mmCIF file of C-alpha atoms in Angstrom:
data_model
loop_
_atom_site.group_PDB
_atom_site.id
_atom_site.type_symbol
_atom_site.label_atom_id
_atom_site.label_comp_id
_atom_site.label_asym_id
_atom_site.label_seq_id
_atom_site.Cartn_x
_atom_site.Cartn_y
_atom_site.Cartn_z
ATOM 1 C CA UNK C 1 0.000 0.000 0.000
ATOM 2 C CA UNK C 2 1.211 3.485 -0.868
ATOM 3 C CA UNK C 3 0.187 6.397 1.308
ATOM 4 C CA UNK C 4 1.277 9.991 0.822
ATOM 5 C CA UNK C 5 1.192 12.124 3.958
ATOM 6 C CA UNK C 6 1.242 15.904 4.180
ATOM 7 C CA UNK C 7 1.994 16.640 7.864
ATOM 8 C CA UNK C 8 1.390 20.380 7.735
ATOM 9 C CA UNK C 9 -2.208 19.771 6.816
ATOM 10 C CA UNK C 10 -3.087 17.266 9.506
ATOM 11 C CA UNK C 11 -3.984 19.540 12.400
ATOM 12 C CA UNK C 12 -7.581 20.634 12.868
ATOM 13 C CA UNK C 13 -8.412 23.340 15.363
ATOM 14 C CA UNK C 14 -9.947 22.017 18.535
ATOM 15 C CA UNK C 15 -12.390 24.907 18.389
ATOM 16 C CA UNK C 16 -14.035 23.506 15.265
ATOM 17 C CA UNK C 17 -17.094 21.342 15.634
ATOM 18 C CA UNK C 18 -16.124 17.770 14.754
ATOM 19 C CA UNK C 19 -18.561 15.097 13.669
ATOM 20 C CA UNK C 20 -18.261 11.388 12.977
ATOM 21 C CA UNK C 21 -20.032 9.908 9.951
ATOM 22 C CA UNK C 22 -21.177 6.376 10.853
ATOM 23 C CA UNK C 23 -23.070 5.367 7.698
ATOM 24 C CA UNK C 24 -24.159 6.400 4.217
ATOM 25 C CA UNK C 25 -25.556 9.968 4.285
ATOM 26 C CA UNK C 26 -24.740 10.232 7.997
ATOM 27 C CA UNK C 27 -26.427 9.053 11.184
ATOM 28 C CA UNK C 28 -29.795 10.554 10.193
ATOM 29 C CA UNK C 29 -29.335 9.768 6.475
ATOM 30 C CA UNK C 30 -29.899 13.402 5.513
ATOM 31 C CA UNK C 31 -26.391 13.832 4.001
ATOM 32 C CA UNK C 32 -25.774 17.006 5.996
ATOM 33 C CA UNK C 33 -22.695 17.095 8.203
ATOM 34 C CA UNK C 34 -23.027 18.903 11.540
ATOM 35 C CA UNK C 35 -19.509 20.319 11.124
ATOM 36 C CA UNK C 36 -18.990 24.064 11.540
ATOM 37 C CA UNK C 37 -15.983 26.344 11.156
ATOM 38 C CA UNK C 38 -15.294 25.099 7.611
ATOM 39 C CA UNK C 39 -13.766 27.101 4.783
ATOM 40 C CA UNK C 40 -16.356 29.314 3.093
ATOM 41 C CA UNK C 41 -14.056 29.966 0.138
ATOM 42 C CA UNK C 42 -11.341 27.750 -1.329
ATOM 43 C CA UNK C 43 -7.892 28.815 -2.539
ATOM 44 C CA UNK C 44 -7.383 28.895 -6.316
ATOM 45 C CA UNK C 45 -6.131 25.285 -6.375
ATOM 46 C CA UNK C 46 -8.663 23.996 -3.874
ATOM 47 C CA UNK C 47 -8.203 22.906 -0.245
ATOM 48 C CA UNK C 48 -4.930 21.379 0.947
ATOM 49 C CA UNK C 49 -4.426 17.648 0.534
ATOM 50 C CA UNK C 50 -3.803 15.922 3.875
ATOM 51 C CA UNK C 51 -3.108 12.464 2.471
ATOM 52 C CA UNK C 52 -3.708 10.083 -0.421
ATOM 53 C CA UNK C 53 -4.134 6.321 -0.004
ATOM 54 C CA UNK C 54 -3.545 4.440 -3.273
ATOM 55 C CA UNK C 55 -4.777 1.008 -2.199
ATOM 56 C CA UNK C 56 -8.409 1.352 -1.088
ATOM 57 C CA UNK C 57 -9.521 -1.342 -3.525
ATOM 58 C CA UNK C 58 -11.714 -1.151 -6.615
ATOM 59 C CA UNK C 59 -15.423 -0.381 -6.683
ATOM 60 C CA UNK C 60 -17.739 2.515 -5.908
ATOM 61 C CA UNK C 61 -18.156 2.021 -2.152
ATOM 62 C CA UNK C 62 -18.503 4.990 0.177
ATOM 63 C CA UNK C 63 -16.959 5.444 3.608
ATOM 64 C CA UNK C 64 -17.898 5.818 7.254
ATOM 65 C CA UNK C 65 -15.663 7.716 9.667
ATOM 66 C CA UNK C 66 -15.812 7.043 13.421
ATOM 67 C CA UNK C 67 -13.278 7.555 16.194
ATOM 68 C CA UNK C 68 -10.333 8.318 13.943
ATOM 69 C CA UNK C 69 -10.909 5.383 11.589
ATOM 70 C CA UNK C 70 -12.384 5.377 8.096
ATOM 71 C CA UNK C 71 -14.181 2.189 7.057
ATOM 72 C CA UNK C 72 -14.888 1.330 3.444
ATOM 73 C CA UNK C 73 -15.257 -1.593 1.043
ATOM 74 C CA UNK C 74 -12.898 -2.361 -1.807
ATOM 75 C CA UNK C 75 -12.131 -5.197 -4.220
ATOM 76 C CA UNK C 76 -8.700 -6.742 -4.388
ATOM 77 C CA UNK C 77 -8.277 -9.555 -6.891
ATOM 78 C CA UNK C 78 -11.513 -11.612 -6.700
ATOM 79 C CA UNK C 79 -12.526 -10.661 -3.155
ATOM 80 C CA UNK C 80 -14.422 -7.747 -1.633
ATOM 81 C CA UNK C 81 -12.862 -6.508 1.609
ATOM 82 C CA UNK C 82 -13.885 -4.262 4.448
ATOM 83 C CA UNK C 83 -10.919 -1.929 4.914
ATOM 84 C CA UNK C 84 -10.078 0.239 7.939
ATOM 85 C CA UNK C 85 -7.859 3.314 7.451
ATOM 86 C CA UNK C 86 -6.354 5.692 10.014
ATOM 87 C CA UNK C 87 -7.829 9.153 9.304
ATOM 88 C CA UNK C 88 -4.749 10.918 10.716
ATOM 89 C CA UNK C 89 -2.214 9.241 8.446
ATOM 90 C CA UNK C 90 -4.154 7.524 5.642
ATOM 91 C CA UNK C 91 -2.478 4.218 6.503
ATOM 92 C CA UNK C 92 -4.408 0.969 6.528
ATOM 93 C CA UNK C 93 -5.152 -0.526 9.953
ATOM 94 C CA UNK C 94 -6.675 -3.814 8.801
ATOM 95 C CA UNK C 95 -8.670 -5.480 6.042
ATOM 96 C CA UNK C 96 -11.096 -8.406 6.256
ATOM 97 C CA UNK C 97 -12.623 -10.597 3.572
ATOM 98 C CA UNK C 98 -16.320 -9.861 3.231
ATOM 99 C CA UNK C 99 -17.555 -11.656 0.119
ATOM 100 C CA UNK C 100 -16.965 -12.766 -3.448
ATOM 101 C CA UNK C 101 -16.385 -10.150 -6.138
ATOM 102 C CA UNK C 102 -19.364 -8.610 -7.913
ATOM 103 C CA UNK C 103 -18.593 -8.379 -11.625
ATOM 104 C CA UNK C 104 -20.413 -5.787 -13.687
ATOM 105 C CA UNK C 105 -20.089 -4.082 -17.055
ATOM 106 C CA UNK C 106 -19.834 -0.677 -15.391
ATOM 107 C CA UNK C 107 -17.032 -1.777 -13.077
ATOM 108 C CA UNK C 108 -16.471 -4.645 -10.645
ATOM 109 C CA UNK C 109 -16.512 -4.442 -6.870
ATOM 110 C CA UNK C 110 -18.693 -3.209 -4.008
ATOM 111 C CA UNK C 111 -21.060 -0.224 -4.119
ATOM 112 C CA UNK C 112 -22.233 0.012 -0.507
ATOM 113 C CA UNK C 113 -21.024 2.006 2.508
ATOM 114 C CA UNK C 114 -20.276 0.121 5.769
ATOM 115 C CA UNK C 115 -22.278 1.133 8.834
ATOM 116 C CA UNK C 116 -20.509 1.613 12.164
ATOM 117 C CA UNK C 117 -22.407 0.966 15.405
ATOM 118 C CA UNK C 118 -20.433 0.934 18.633
ATOM 119 C CA UNK C 119 -17.700 -1.677 18.350
ATOM 120 C CA UNK C 120 -19.159 -3.368 15.259
ATOM 121 C CA UNK C 121 -19.168 -2.819 11.496
ATOM 122 C CA UNK C 122 -21.991 -3.948 9.189
ATOM 123 C CA UNK C 123 -21.214 -4.208 5.480
ATOM 124 C CA UNK C 124 -23.203 -5.442 2.469
ATOM 125 C CA UNK C 125 -21.243 -6.898 -0.435
ATOM 126 C CA UNK C 126 -22.207 -6.477 -4.075
ATOM 127 C CA UNK C 127 -23.504 -10.042 -4.353
ATOM 128 C CA UNK C 128 -25.590 -9.686 -1.211
ATOM 129 C CA UNK C 129 -23.558 -11.001 1.720
ATOM 130 C CA UNK C 130 -24.144 -9.015 4.919
ATOM 131 C CA UNK C 131 -21.269 -9.277 7.388
ATOM 132 C CA UNK C 132 -20.860 -8.093 10.949
ATOM 133 C CA UNK C 133 -17.256 -7.459 11.970
ATOM 134 C CA UNK C 134 -15.367 -6.296 15.037
ATOM 135 C CA UNK C 135 -14.449 -2.643 14.433
ATOM 136 C CA UNK C 136 -11.117 -2.943 16.203
ATOM 137 C CA UNK C 137 -9.581 -5.728 14.135
ATOM 138 C CA UNK C 138 -12.069 -6.878 11.459
ATOM 139 C CA UNK C 139 -12.771 -10.227 13.100
ATOM 140 C CA UNK C 140 -16.009 -11.731 11.763
ATOM 141 C CA UNK C 141 -18.940 -12.061 14.175
ATOM 142 C CA UNK C 142 -21.713 -13.237 11.854
ATOM 143 C CA UNK C 143 -22.878 -13.206 8.241
ATOM 144 C CA UNK C 144 -26.058 -13.813 6.248
ATOM 145 C CA UNK C 145 -26.833 -13.814 2.521
ATOM 146 C CA UNK C 146 -29.682 -12.049 0.735
ATOM 147 C CA UNK C 147 -30.455 -15.128 -1.377
ATOM 148 C CA UNK C 148 -31.190 -17.077 1.818
ATOM 149 C CA UNK C 149 -33.977 -14.518 2.369
ATOM 150 C CA UNK C 150 -35.443 -14.930 -1.098
ATOM 151 C CA UNK C 151 -33.498 -12.028 -2.606
ATOM 152 C CA UNK C 152 -32.032 -11.792 -6.083
ATOM 153 C CA UNK C 153 -28.986 -9.693 -6.918
ATOM 154 C CA UNK C 154 -30.166 -6.541 -8.768
ATOM 155 C CA UNK C 155 -28.612 -5.779 -12.157
ATOM 156 C CA UNK C 156 -25.898 -3.519 -10.732
ATOM 157 C CA UNK C 157 -25.466 -5.468 -7.511
ATOM 158 C CA UNK C 158 -26.631 -4.757 -3.971
ATOM 159 C CA UNK C 159 -25.800 -1.096 -3.385
ATOM 160 C CA UNK C 160 -27.668 -0.059 -0.236
ATOM 161 C CA UNK C 161 -25.955 0.612 3.062
ATOM 162 C CA UNK C 162 -27.265 -1.305 6.107
ATOM 163 C CA UNK C 163 -29.383 0.659 8.568
ATOM 164 C CA UNK C 164 -28.751 0.079 12.284
ATOM 165 C CA UNK C 165 -31.660 1.179 14.467
ATOM 166 C CA UNK C 166 -31.811 0.223 18.130
ATOM 167 C CA UNK C 167 -31.056 -3.497 18.383
ATOM 168 C CA UNK C 168 -31.772 -4.139 14.711
ATOM 169 C CA UNK C 169 -29.803 -4.038 11.476
ATOM 170 C CA UNK C 170 -32.117 -3.703 8.476
ATOM 171 C CA UNK C 171 -31.478 -4.401 4.784
ATOM 172 C CA UNK C 172 -33.454 -4.898 1.547
ATOM 173 C CA UNK C 173 -33.110 -8.441 0.174
ATOM 174 C CA UNK C 174 -36.282 -8.014 -1.913
ATOM 175 C CA UNK C 175 -38.396 -10.852 -3.235
ATOM 176 C CA UNK C 176 -41.346 -13.043 -2.308
ATOM 177 C CA UNK C 177 -40.336 -13.526 1.324
ATOM 178 C CA UNK C 178 -40.358 -9.783 1.936
ATOM 179 C CA UNK C 179 -38.730 -6.611 0.640
ATOM 180 C CA UNK C 180 -37.122 -5.672 3.957
ATOM 181 C CA UNK C 181 -35.507 -7.873 6.605
ATOM 182 C CA UNK C 182 -34.338 -7.075 10.132
ATOM 183 C CA UNK C 183 -31.736 -8.942 12.191
ATOM 184 C CA UNK C 184 -30.606 -8.876 15.777
ATOM 185 C CA UNK C 185 -27.472 -6.780 15.383
ATOM 186 C CA UNK C 186 -25.528 -8.828 17.937
ATOM 187 C CA UNK C 187 -26.324 -12.369 16.816
ATOM 188 C CA UNK C 188 -27.483 -12.044 13.202
ATOM 189 C CA UNK C 189 -30.734 -13.845 14.008
ATOM 190 C CA UNK C 190 -33.584 -12.760 11.750
ATOM 191 C CA UNK C 191 -36.219 -10.842 13.738
ATOM 192 C CA UNK C 192 -38.712 -10.194 10.926
ATOM 193 C CA UNK C 193 -39.196 -9.900 7.176
ATOM 194 C CA UNK C 194 -41.856 -7.679 5.556
ATOM 195 C CA UNK C 195 -43.967 -10.445 4.000
ATOM 196 C CA UNK C 196 -46.793 -8.001 3.114
ATOM 197 C CA UNK C 197 -44.428 -6.074 0.847
ATOM 198 C CA UNK C 198 -42.550 -8.203 -1.668
ATOM 199 C CA UNK C 199 -41.047 -5.903 -4.321
ATOM 200 C CA UNK C 200 -37.596 -6.852 -5.655
ATOM 201 C CA UNK C 201 -34.667 -4.890 -4.268
ATOM 202 C CA UNK C 202 -33.456 -1.724 -5.928
ATOM 203 C CA UNK C 203 -30.502 0.440 -4.887
ATOM 204 C CA UNK C 204 -31.673 3.021 -2.312
ATOM 205 C CA UNK C 205 -30.878 2.892 1.408
ATOM 206 C CA UNK C 206 -33.568 2.654 4.102
ATOM 207 C CA UNK C 207 -34.372 5.586 6.400
ATOM 208 C CA UNK C 208 -36.004 5.543 9.844
ATOM 209 C CA UNK C 209 -38.722 7.972 10.965
ATOM 210 C CA UNK C 210 -41.036 8.550 13.902
ATOM 211 C CA UNK C 211 -44.545 9.436 12.737
ATOM 212 C CA UNK C 212 -48.111 8.905 13.894
ATOM 213 C CA UNK C 213 -46.737 7.533 17.157
ATOM 214 C CA UNK C 214 -44.805 4.748 15.420
ATOM 215 C CA UNK C 215 -41.193 4.075 14.560
ATOM 216 C CA UNK C 216 -41.088 3.100 10.892
ATOM 217 C CA UNK C 217 -38.637 2.232 8.135
ATOM 218 C CA UNK C 218 -39.143 3.852 4.731
ATOM 219 C CA UNK C 219 -37.751 2.402 1.507
ATOM 220 C CA UNK C 220 -38.298 2.766 -2.234
ATOM 221 C CA UNK C 221 -38.290 0.193 -5.041
ATOM 222 C CA UNK C 222 -39.045 0.298 -8.753
ATOM 223 C CA UNK C 223 -42.729 -0.295 -7.983
ATOM 224 C CA UNK C 224 -43.514 1.579 -4.780
ATOM 225 C CA UNK C 225 -42.532 3.598 -1.721
ATOM 226 C CA UNK C 226 -43.572 2.099 1.606
ATOM 227 C CA UNK C 227 -43.246 2.322 5.345
ATOM 228 C CA UNK C 228 -43.126 -0.694 7.664
ATOM 229 C CA UNK C 229 -43.423 -0.931 11.428
ATOM 230 C CA UNK C 230 -39.959 -1.039 12.984
ATOM 231 C CA UNK C 231 -41.057 -3.519 15.641
ATOM 232 C CA UNK C 232 -42.433 -6.281 13.413
ATOM 233 C CA UNK C 233 -42.082 -5.314 9.740
ATOM 234 C CA UNK C 234 -45.831 -4.990 9.219
ATOM 235 C CA UNK C 235 -46.827 -2.736 6.327
ATOM 236 C CA UNK C 236 -48.073 0.667 7.519
ATOM 237 C CA UNK C 237 -48.579 2.360 4.150
ATOM 238 C CA UNK C 238 -47.586 2.090 0.499
ATOM 239 C CA UNK C 239 -47.887 4.266 -2.584
ATOM 240 C CA UNK C 240 -47.020 3.601 -6.214
ATOM 241 C CA UNK C 241 -43.726 4.769 -7.670
ATOM 242 C CA UNK C 242 -43.300 3.477 -11.223
ATOM 243 C CA UNK C 243 -39.526 3.575 -11.585
ATOM 244 C CA UNK C 244 -37.599 2.624 -14.683
ATOM 245 C CA UNK C 245 -34.308 0.677 -15.025
ATOM 246 C CA UNK C 246 -32.918 1.648 -11.586
ATOM 247 C CA UNK C 247 -34.194 3.570 -8.553
ATOM 248 C CA UNK C 248 -31.279 4.823 -6.465
ATOM 249 C CA UNK C 249 -31.658 8.080 -4.429
ATOM 250 C CA UNK C 250 -32.423 7.771 -0.714
ATOM 251 C CA UNK C 251 -35.909 8.929 0.382
ATOM 252 C CA UNK C 252 -36.182 12.187 2.336
ATOM 253 C CA UNK C 253 -38.574 12.631 5.298
ATOM 254 C CA UNK C 254 -39.528 15.753 7.234
ATOM 255 C CA UNK C 255 -42.624 16.514 9.342
ATOM 256 C CA UNK C 256 -44.653 13.702 7.839
ATOM 257 C CA UNK C 257 -43.701 14.589 4.253
ATOM 258 C CA UNK C 258 -41.770 12.149 2.052
ATOM 259 C CA UNK C 259 -39.809 13.069 -1.080
ATOM 260 C CA UNK C 260 -38.470 10.506 -3.540
ATOM 261 C CA UNK C 261 -36.724 10.811 -6.895
ATOM 262 C CA UNK C 262 -35.272 8.658 -9.659
ATOM 263 C CA UNK C 263 -33.484 8.948 -12.983
ATOM 264 C CA UNK C 264 -34.248 7.557 -16.436
ATOM 265 C CA UNK C 265 -36.857 10.251 -17.072
ATOM 266 C CA UNK C 266 -38.975 9.427 -14.013
ATOM 267 C CA UNK C 267 -38.517 12.520 -11.828
ATOM 268 C CA UNK C 268 -39.788 13.118 -8.309
ATOM 269 C CA UNK C 269 -42.830 12.611 -6.110
ATOM 270 C CA UNK C 270 -43.788 13.966 -2.704
ATOM 271 C CA UNK C 271 -46.629 13.124 -0.361
ATOM 272 C CA UNK C 272 -47.824 13.428 3.226
ATOM 273 C CA UNK C 273 -48.372 10.471 5.537
ATOM 274 C CA UNK C 274 -51.659 11.597 7.041
ATOM 275 C CA UNK C 275 -53.626 10.362 10.056
ATOM 276 C CA UNK C 276 -54.128 6.569 10.086
ATOM 277 C CA UNK C 277 -51.218 6.425 7.578
ATOM 278 C CA UNK C 278 -53.391 7.614 4.694
ATOM 279 C CA UNK C 279 -51.260 8.958 1.832
ATOM 280 C CA UNK C 280 -51.990 12.548 0.765
ATOM 281 C CA UNK C 281 -50.360 13.389 -2.633
ATOM 282 C CA UNK C 282 -48.567 16.746 -2.842
ATOM 283 C CA UNK C 283 -46.755 16.897 -6.189
ATOM 284 C CA UNK C 284 -45.140 14.892 -8.981
ATOM 285 C CA UNK C 285 -42.859 16.352 -11.650
ATOM 286 C CA UNK C 286 -39.751 15.912 -13.781
ATOM 287 C CA UNK C 287 -38.088 18.909 -12.126
ATOM 288 C CA UNK C 288 -35.747 16.601 -10.168
ATOM 289 C CA UNK C 289 -34.795 13.643 -12.355
ATOM 290 C CA UNK C 290 -32.015 12.507 -10.020
ATOM 291 C CA UNK C 291 -30.058 9.467 -11.190
ATOM 292 C CA UNK C 292 -27.680 8.501 -8.357
ATOM 293 C CA UNK C 293 -25.935 11.641 -7.128
ATOM 294 C CA UNK C 294 -28.478 12.135 -4.347
ATOM 295 C CA UNK C 295 -30.689 14.996 -3.181
ATOM 296 C CA UNK C 296 -30.269 16.965 0.071
ATOM 297 C CA UNK C 297 -32.836 18.959 2.016
ATOM 298 C CA UNK C 298 -31.261 22.054 3.578
ATOM 299 C CA UNK C 299 -33.843 24.078 5.488
ATOM 300 C CA UNK C 300 -36.951 24.072 3.304
ATOM 301 C CA UNK C 301 -35.189 23.539 -0.010
ATOM 302 C CA UNK C 302 -34.025 20.535 -2.004
ATOM 303 C CA UNK C 303 -30.750 20.531 -3.936
ATOM 304 C CA UNK C 304 -29.423 18.012 -6.435
ATOM 305 C CA UNK C 305 -28.652 17.344 -10.082
ATOM 306 C CA UNK C 306 -31.589 16.820 -12.413
ATOM 307 C CA UNK C 307 -31.018 15.129 -15.760
ATOM 308 C CA UNK C 308 -33.603 17.546 -17.156
ATOM 309 C CA UNK C 309 -32.276 20.935 -16.065
ATOM 310 C CA UNK C 310 -28.908 20.440 -14.360
ATOM 311 C CA UNK C 311 -28.172 21.462 -10.774
ATOM 312 C CA UNK C 312 -31.499 22.479 -9.289
ATOM 313 C CA UNK C 313 -33.089 23.948 -6.179
ATOM 314 C CA UNK C 314 -36.729 23.129 -5.382
ATOM 315 C CA UNK C 315 -39.068 24.210 -2.633
ATOM 316 C CA UNK C 316 -39.567 21.078 -0.538
ATOM 317 C CA UNK C 317 -43.184 21.726 0.411
ATOM 318 C CA UNK C 318 -44.442 22.700 -3.046
ATOM 319 C CA UNK C 319 -41.916 21.317 -5.535
ATOM 320 C CA UNK C 320 -41.602 24.730 -7.201
ATOM 321 C CA UNK C 321 -38.217 25.271 -8.900
ATOM 322 C CA UNK C 322 -36.158 28.088 -7.359
ATOM 323 C CA UNK C 323 -33.173 27.981 -9.729
ATOM 324 C CA UNK C 324 -31.300 25.725 -12.156
ATOM 325 C CA UNK C 325 -27.687 25.719 -13.404
ATOM 326 C CA UNK C 326 -26.409 23.426 -16.141
ATOM 327 C CA UNK C 327 -23.399 25.238 -17.659
ATOM 328 C CA UNK C 328 -21.221 25.656 -14.554
ATOM 329 C CA UNK C 329 -20.905 21.951 -13.708
ATOM 330 C CA UNK C 330 -22.037 18.635 -15.104
ATOM 331 C CA UNK C 331 -23.877 15.750 -13.488
ATOM 332 C CA UNK C 332 -22.689 14.396 -10.173
ATOM 333 C CA UNK C 333 -23.075 13.845 -6.431
ATOM 334 C CA UNK C 334 -23.865 16.273 -3.614
ATOM 335 C CA UNK C 335 -23.102 16.675 0.100
ATOM 336 C CA UNK C 336 -23.796 19.504 2.564
ATOM 337 C CA UNK C 337 -21.967 20.981 5.559
ATOM 338 C CA UNK C 338 -21.903 24.328 7.369
ATOM 339 C CA UNK C 339 -24.375 26.004 5.016
ATOM 340 C CA UNK C 340 -22.455 24.965 1.903
ATOM 341 C CA UNK C 341 -22.875 22.345 -0.806
ATOM 342 C CA UNK C 342 -20.023 20.144 -2.026
ATOM 343 C CA UNK C 343 -20.601 19.013 -5.616
ATOM 344 C CA UNK C 344 -18.608 16.330 -7.452
ATOM 345 C CA UNK C 345 -18.851 16.061 -11.231
ATOM 346 C CA UNK C 346 -18.796 12.403 -12.226
ATOM 347 C CA UNK C 347 -17.050 12.679 -15.616
ATOM 348 C CA UNK C 348 -14.126 14.944 -14.772
ATOM 349 C CA UNK C 349 -13.723 14.739 -10.993
ATOM 350 C CA UNK C 350 -14.276 18.489 -10.683
ATOM 351 C CA UNK C 351 -15.292 19.484 -7.140
ATOM 352 C CA UNK C 352 -17.214 22.721 -6.589
ATOM 353 C CA UNK C 353 -18.175 24.585 -3.399
ATOM 354 C CA UNK C 354 -21.407 26.612 -3.527
ATOM 355 C CA UNK C 355 -23.718 28.186 -0.972
ATOM 356 C CA UNK C 356 -26.844 26.263 0.003
ATOM 357 C CA UNK C 357 -28.940 29.195 -1.137
ATOM 358 C CA UNK C 358 -32.449 29.114 -2.650
ATOM 359 C CA UNK C 359 -31.688 32.404 -4.414
ATOM 360 C CA UNK C 360 -29.074 31.418 -6.997
ATOM 361 C CA UNK C 361 -25.952 29.384 -7.786
ATOM 362 C CA UNK C 362 -23.188 31.090 -5.777
ATOM 363 C CA UNK C 363 -19.792 29.467 -6.311
ATOM 364 C CA UNK C 364 -16.923 29.733 -3.808
ATOM 365 C CA UNK C 365 -14.207 27.566 -5.310
ATOM 366 C CA UNK C 366 -13.398 24.533 -7.431
ATOM 367 C CA UNK C 367 -10.633 22.071 -8.194
ATOM 368 C CA UNK C 368 -10.201 18.837 -10.139
ATOM 369 C CA UNK C 369 -9.327 15.613 -8.381
ATOM 370 C CA UNK C 370 -5.761 14.544 -9.214
ATOM 371 C CA UNK C 371 -4.420 11.969 -9.739
ATOM 372 C CA UNK C 372 -7.224 9.843 -11.134
ATOM 373 C CA UNK C 373 -7.296 6.075 -11.403
ATOM 374 C CA UNK C 374 -6.146 4.149 -14.450
ATOM 375 C CA UNK C 375 -8.071 1.073 -13.276
ATOM 376 C CA UNK C 376 -11.624 2.385 -13.600
ATOM 377 C CA UNK C 377 -13.862 0.564 -16.092
ATOM 378 C CA UNK C 378 -14.189 2.500 -19.354
ATOM 379 C CA UNK C 379 -17.937 2.852 -18.712
ATOM 380 C CA UNK C 380 -17.483 3.897 -15.085
ATOM 381 C CA UNK C 381 -17.097 7.376 -13.614
ATOM 382 C CA UNK C 382 -16.312 8.993 -10.254
ATOM 383 C CA UNK C 383 -19.495 7.990 -8.455
ATOM 384 C CA UNK C 384 -18.524 7.758 -4.764
ATOM 385 C CA UNK C 385 -20.242 10.576 -2.860
ATOM 386 C CA UNK C 386 -18.227 13.280 -1.024
ATOM 387 C CA UNK C 387 -18.216 13.289 2.796
ATOM 388 C CA UNK C 388 -17.132 15.903 5.359
ATOM 389 C CA UNK C 389 -16.016 14.598 8.757
ATOM 390 C CA UNK C 390 -13.772 16.075 11.441
ATOM 391 C CA UNK C 391 -12.647 18.963 9.267
ATOM 392 C CA UNK C 392 -11.745 16.775 6.293
ATOM 393 C CA UNK C 393 -13.308 16.331 2.869
ATOM 394 C CA UNK C 394 -13.111 12.714 1.690
ATOM 395 C CA UNK C 395 -13.230 11.816 -1.992
ATOM 396 C CA UNK C 396 -12.611 8.559 -3.825
ATOM 397 C CA UNK C 397 -11.854 7.360 -7.332
ATOM 398 C CA UNK C 398 -11.691 3.561 -7.145
ATOM 399 C CA UNK C 399 -8.463 2.600 -5.305
ATOM 400 C CA UNK C 400 -7.500 6.239 -4.745
ATOM 401 C CA UNK C 401 -8.821 7.683 -1.478
ATOM 402 C CA UNK C 402 -8.230 11.391 -0.731
ATOM 403 C CA UNK C 403 -8.428 13.449 2.432
ATOM 404 C CA UNK C 404 -8.497 17.271 2.137
ATOM 405 C CA UNK C 405 -8.322 19.753 4.991
ATOM 406 C CA UNK C 406 -11.388 22.028 4.766
ATOM 407 C CA UNK C 407 -11.336 23.353 8.326
ATOM 408 C CA UNK C 408 -11.351 27.137 8.410
ATOM 409 C CA UNK C 409 -10.006 27.332 11.952
#
């Protein structure tokens, strides 16, 4: 493994607000870091590079950062590994075999982000093996496969990141035995499977919400959006969502309102979960045709890339477009921290910092990720989402994992 360290860039002011990032889109799955004291404007060449790890493995997996360790998935040879990396130095702490390699025409390897809960790691491999590992050394505690639950590997592999909620870890095997399944997070024993909802798995990650006096898990497939009771997996509500080809973005929930989106010309839909879990439609449109770069809700406004109009801002409650911008930056992924949006263009690796403003596109810096991998599939792009944690911006292009210092303190 090669790691390049830039010591002058390692220190982060103790006065800055630091935040761990335990799973995909953060602990609340809103993709908004609680960090403050970050740079509001970047130097001409972008923020300073703290370190570069050149052996994070192949694939499109994201990363979780907890207690000074970054956890990710990566393929080496014909195996998918969970890999732990020291966030101070970029050096690998350990790696553990997780499952057989997913092969795919858009690039082999894992697509999921591990979830950290206490002293354990939960990771879902591309072919559908869920493993629970010891966070300290990668020792395996238990594993289960999605096919044992009636699931079938989706066309681009299992991509969701496991949700840990209370004593449960929840995933989406899909299929006739039930779309969702919950396990005892300590033993791996199945607690329930949502037999009333049997859509095949797609690619989004589950969110948890408290509403109408019930804890529920919300997920989206290519046929529907639904909520199930967290205690027993019983179906609470369901509404149609006719996706096409692949449904990927994570649902968004606020004050009883749900927002979902998809690519391939489908667009977005929003609705209220009313009393007695009756669905109240709010709007449907093609103003946010979001493929897989994600959508974030900052305040009362949604931000993300729409295949129709480019980078877009919508009013969450009404769906009304506030602004669009297509010339400044192409399609890609989004992340938010400290009132700013971090945008990553998938084709070029260009990273742009803008204000999370409903008024207009207001840019505050950009740079292009360098170096870039030579191992990426010709059909693949830079698809791993950006993350801010503990004053650092993390970016990935296959085996290349970058840490940039974005603390303004």
